[in-house]
């Protein structure tokens, strides 16, 4: 049976999904983490479930692409049952969606999640009373700890095929009910979608939300709906959709009063924490210190490990492999390349990547990102975006692919384009590896800090430029700021692994393969042809001609360019062959130029091929401009 | 913090837009200006005519206003807040 997890953003749908399906749908403590539909087959209590994790929706009125995909899925697929996940600590508001989902006529189970948080807030919920009033099964869970989830699926199995029974207590005011009934009469007989009720069609038409319904309403039905809407609007002095929404609001308030008691919230340190984190001055100081500490910590851990591991790989090659190989032979070239590919992944990428991902996972789960959005909204307005874009931009420090996907929580196409382009300019973990392992390692951490700061300046200027080229009045931000949560260690580990697997399974083999290709190319002297072709570019940047091939590899994966650099130059001690200025120019160029292959695919999906081409051209031109300017400027500085 | 929509919200009361309210304050929404989309966007997070809101703080640099509404905390940008007309409660 097909079961859809439906609920408001950040109520724990993906957490429930992960409890039963294994960690597959990334979770975090901010609204809009899930932007695509996750799907899994699971066997539970002897039943086979097709479980679908949908992006969070506040109502069935979609206001951004992520919500629209959830709504469209709900209305067009043959779902056997809805599990309506409710954040129990936000019961009164969440019940409005519960009532709206109930209107669909699809069998349904209500899952009261985060019961622990509700109690902490002093909200006591009488689940039995709620069940009686809603006439739906209500199950209490604390999904984060796996509590109640098995029971939830027992209820799901029992409820299959049972459409919600009519509940008189949930009826609306008589005049609005009359309008719904009148609307139902105008629906043609054919309107009985396999799983959606006639009442649901009627209500949606009354709200003026007819698009996306199948079968689509006829012109005659629409005309009738228009008439009924106007009548209702006249009676109430406001638009019909507002009247309907008030009815749901009214009923959910009533339900809440009947089934819940609000007492005193327990004293909570988290309120005091917000006084610091969101302070008009202290908040920014905290953010700055946190980011500094974060990247410095990653660098310290990474460089310490890199030193040890790189040494171990070098001496390993000399001790085990070199004696049985003759230098200058094909076998030597191949074995050496494979070894370097392995060493690059284990000794250079992983030492930086793992701490970076752990830190980022922690920040996501603790609920800090929406607070950054609050702090940055004013600044982002100046570059033509708003605070909601903070989430993609911050995720950009991890990986550009999820960052581009996260732009689905933005409503306007133009905002999504801007956020995508800017998020791709932010150094992702792969590029951070380049910055930390090259600039911080050879020139010192302060120089790396300079690269990050310079990057932020460029992102701001690029944003201003693009916003000027594509002006639009932004609808503005409205973002829920969730409660802090102490991240669960096992979830952080699973999340890091989910993202790390991408490197281990996809990039690392590519790295070893790329290393062999480059080794062979060098052996056969093909690399000279490529390098000669790219000579104008490397020449303009003031880099050795041998660096040319590495830039090509960088398009596959950004971290490849660093490792290929070592191979192309024939040493892992870059500092001995490149000058400080060259290291900086190389890093700057790698940071800004064309996004990697995986990102290009994600970009094409999110903003279309045309805009992707534009984004690529923009970032390449920007990288070239900055590279040449940096070469010239550093040349002056270091010569003087 | 709970609210219900009164059907007689049209009396003469001293009103300001939400972005003009000095935090901390308790306010009641009397009108949401602007079109259907904005109205729905705000209503989804329980900012609608009749709702009581707790204005908690305002971010610097013309940043958003932080309001408590129906048990949750919501950041509303200055622009949107300007469209929410409220009366300040004692």
XYZ file of C-alpha atoms in Angstrom, chain A residues 230-448:
219
model
C -18.800 36.249 -5.310
C -21.943 35.606 -3.314
C -19.936 34.299 -0.383
C -17.504 37.198 -0.598
C -20.339 39.699 -0.551
C -21.941 38.098 2.470
C -18.701 38.151 4.477
C -17.065 41.275 3.137
C -13.867 39.434 2.172
C -12.715 37.014 -0.518
C -14.150 33.474 -0.529
C -10.765 31.779 -0.008
C -10.274 33.863 3.111
C -13.725 32.825 4.369
C -12.929 29.127 3.863
C -9.555 29.497 5.542
C -11.212 31.156 8.530
C -13.614 28.245 8.841
C -10.725 25.807 9.067
C -8.949 28.107 11.473
C -12.066 28.369 13.585
C -12.527 24.591 13.741
C -8.882 23.916 14.510
C -8.955 26.453 17.345
C -12.003 24.741 18.720
C -10.360 21.330 18.425
C -7.285 22.630 20.179
C -9.309 24.058 23.042
C -11.178 20.773 23.396
C -8.190 18.455 23.282
C -5.286 20.413 24.728
C -4.433 22.333 27.844
C -1.765 24.991 27.880
C 0.124 25.205 31.165
C 3.341 26.861 32.141
C 6.265 26.151 29.859
C 9.303 24.669 31.561
C 12.161 27.104 32.079
C 14.298 26.896 28.982
C 17.879 27.921 28.430
C 17.135 28.161 24.736
C 15.326 31.484 25.161
C 18.436 32.977 26.740
C 20.510 31.561 23.903
C 18.413 33.449 21.365
C 19.012 36.667 23.249
C 22.676 36.244 22.350
C 22.416 34.604 18.932
C 19.866 37.082 17.589
C 21.241 40.144 19.346
C 21.587 43.169 17.022
C 25.350 43.306 17.644
C 26.219 40.156 19.551
C 24.465 38.018 16.961
C 26.850 39.098 14.199
C 29.906 38.775 16.442
C 28.761 35.274 17.385
C 28.220 34.362 13.718
C 31.652 35.662 12.732
C 33.431 33.886 15.581
C 31.536 30.707 14.880
C 32.506 30.694 11.195
C 36.121 31.553 12.016
C 36.287 28.845 14.641
C 34.583 26.419 12.308
C 36.976 26.791 9.388
C 40.021 27.108 11.611
C 39.007 23.921 13.445
C 38.516 22.086 10.167
C 41.932 23.306 9.004
C 43.733 22.270 12.200
C 42.227 18.799 12.189
C 42.699 18.448 8.430
C 46.283 19.643 8.187
C 47.425 17.534 11.140
C 45.938 14.422 9.544
C 47.142 15.376 6.062
C 50.740 15.651 7.249
C 50.722 12.254 8.880
C 48.765 10.423 6.173
C 50.611 11.905 3.205
C 53.913 10.943 4.800
C 52.635 7.444 5.409
C 51.531 7.045 1.781
C 54.848 8.373 0.464
C 56.937 6.048 2.599
C 54.505 3.216 1.862
C 55.149 3.587 -1.863
C 58.894 3.760 -1.382
C 58.932 0.722 0.930
C 56.462 -1.663 -0.743
C 55.969 -0.779 -4.391
C 58.990 1.088 -5.682
C 61.470 -1.789 -5.203
C 59.564 -4.093 -7.578
C 59.041 -1.478 -10.301
C 61.464 0.084 -12.755
C 61.107 3.818 -13.106
C 60.113 4.974 -16.594
C 58.093 1.871 -17.494
C 54.364 1.784 -18.213
C 53.750 -0.419 -15.147
C 55.455 2.128 -12.936
C 53.362 4.955 -14.376
C 50.109 3.054 -13.799
C 50.887 1.790 -10.293
C 52.203 5.180 -9.250
C 49.009 6.856 -10.569
C 46.682 4.445 -8.770
C 48.643 4.924 -5.571
C 48.503 8.698 -5.894
C 44.776 8.587 -6.556
C 44.260 6.541 -3.402
C 46.583 8.755 -1.397
C 44.882 11.909 -2.633
C 41.486 10.711 -1.470
C 42.567 9.330 1.872
C 45.264 11.802 2.860
C 44.148 15.084 1.328
C 40.400 15.075 0.778
C 39.002 13.048 3.675
C 40.933 14.822 6.469
C 39.234 18.115 5.561
C 35.962 16.773 4.215
C 34.952 14.739 7.268
C 35.298 17.508 9.893
C 33.657 19.975 7.503
C 30.636 17.742 7.004
C 30.366 16.916 10.713
C 30.390 20.610 11.621
C 27.859 21.494 8.981
C 25.542 18.644 9.985
C 25.717 19.855 13.571
C 24.855 23.439 12.601
C 21.948 22.263 10.456
C 20.467 20.013 13.099
C 20.831 22.398 15.987
C 18.604 24.897 14.165
C 21.091 27.717 13.708
C 20.607 28.344 9.986
C 17.175 30.050 10.224
C 18.712 32.380 12.819
C 21.415 33.261 10.324
C 18.638 33.922 7.822
C 17.089 36.331 10.331
C 20.401 38.146 10.802
C 21.297 38.236 7.124
C 17.941 39.214 5.600
C 18.688 42.935 5.784
C 22.113 42.505 4.176
C 20.858 40.117 1.536
C 18.220 42.646 0.539
C 21.073 44.845 -0.569
C 22.212 42.205 -3.024
C 18.734 41.629 -4.338
C 17.879 38.539 -2.318
C 16.236 37.901 1.010
C 16.989 35.928 4.151
C 15.471 32.681 2.929
C 18.403 32.450 0.483
C 20.704 32.026 3.475
C 19.841 28.347 3.596
C 21.076 27.576 0.056
C 24.063 29.880 0.510
C 25.123 28.223 3.780
C 24.510 24.759 2.342
C 26.805 25.856 -0.478
C 29.724 25.529 1.931
C 28.926 21.807 2.049
C 28.083 20.993 -1.565
C 26.651 23.027 -4.419
C 24.233 20.262 -5.458
C 21.948 20.297 -2.373
C 22.428 24.063 -2.258
C 20.919 24.413 -5.739
C 18.097 22.050 -4.790
C 17.403 24.039 -1.638
C 16.514 27.045 -3.782
C 13.164 25.327 -4.348
C 11.973 26.921 -1.136
C 12.214 30.278 -2.925
C 9.062 31.360 -4.671
C 10.302 33.390 -7.633
C 12.245 32.035 -10.601
C 14.522 35.029 -10.558
C 15.357 34.523 -6.863
C 16.137 30.898 -7.584
C 18.473 31.822 -10.440
C 20.277 34.384 -8.296
C 20.554 32.075 -5.304
C 21.795 29.205 -7.507
C 24.511 31.289 -9.158
C 25.673 32.754 -5.861
C 25.525 29.429 -4.003
C 27.777 27.950 -6.706
C 30.313 30.727 -6.123
C 30.498 29.834 -2.413
C 33.407 27.407 -1.886
C 31.918 23.947 -1.405
C 33.679 21.356 0.745
C 35.715 20.192 -2.270
C 36.907 23.723 -2.930
C 37.491 24.224 0.794
C 39.799 21.248 0.573
C 41.724 23.100 -2.144
C 41.788 26.325 -0.127
C 42.826 24.638 3.095
C 45.259 22.126 1.635
C 46.939 24.638 -0.662
C 46.603 28.158 0.646
C 46.331 27.466 4.378
C 48.916 24.693 4.239
C 51.593 26.541 2.237
C 50.827 30.214 2.914
C 49.233 30.025 6.380
C 45.667 30.037 7.765
C 45.375 33.825 7.561
C 45.743 33.748 3.793
C 43.007 31.098 3.609
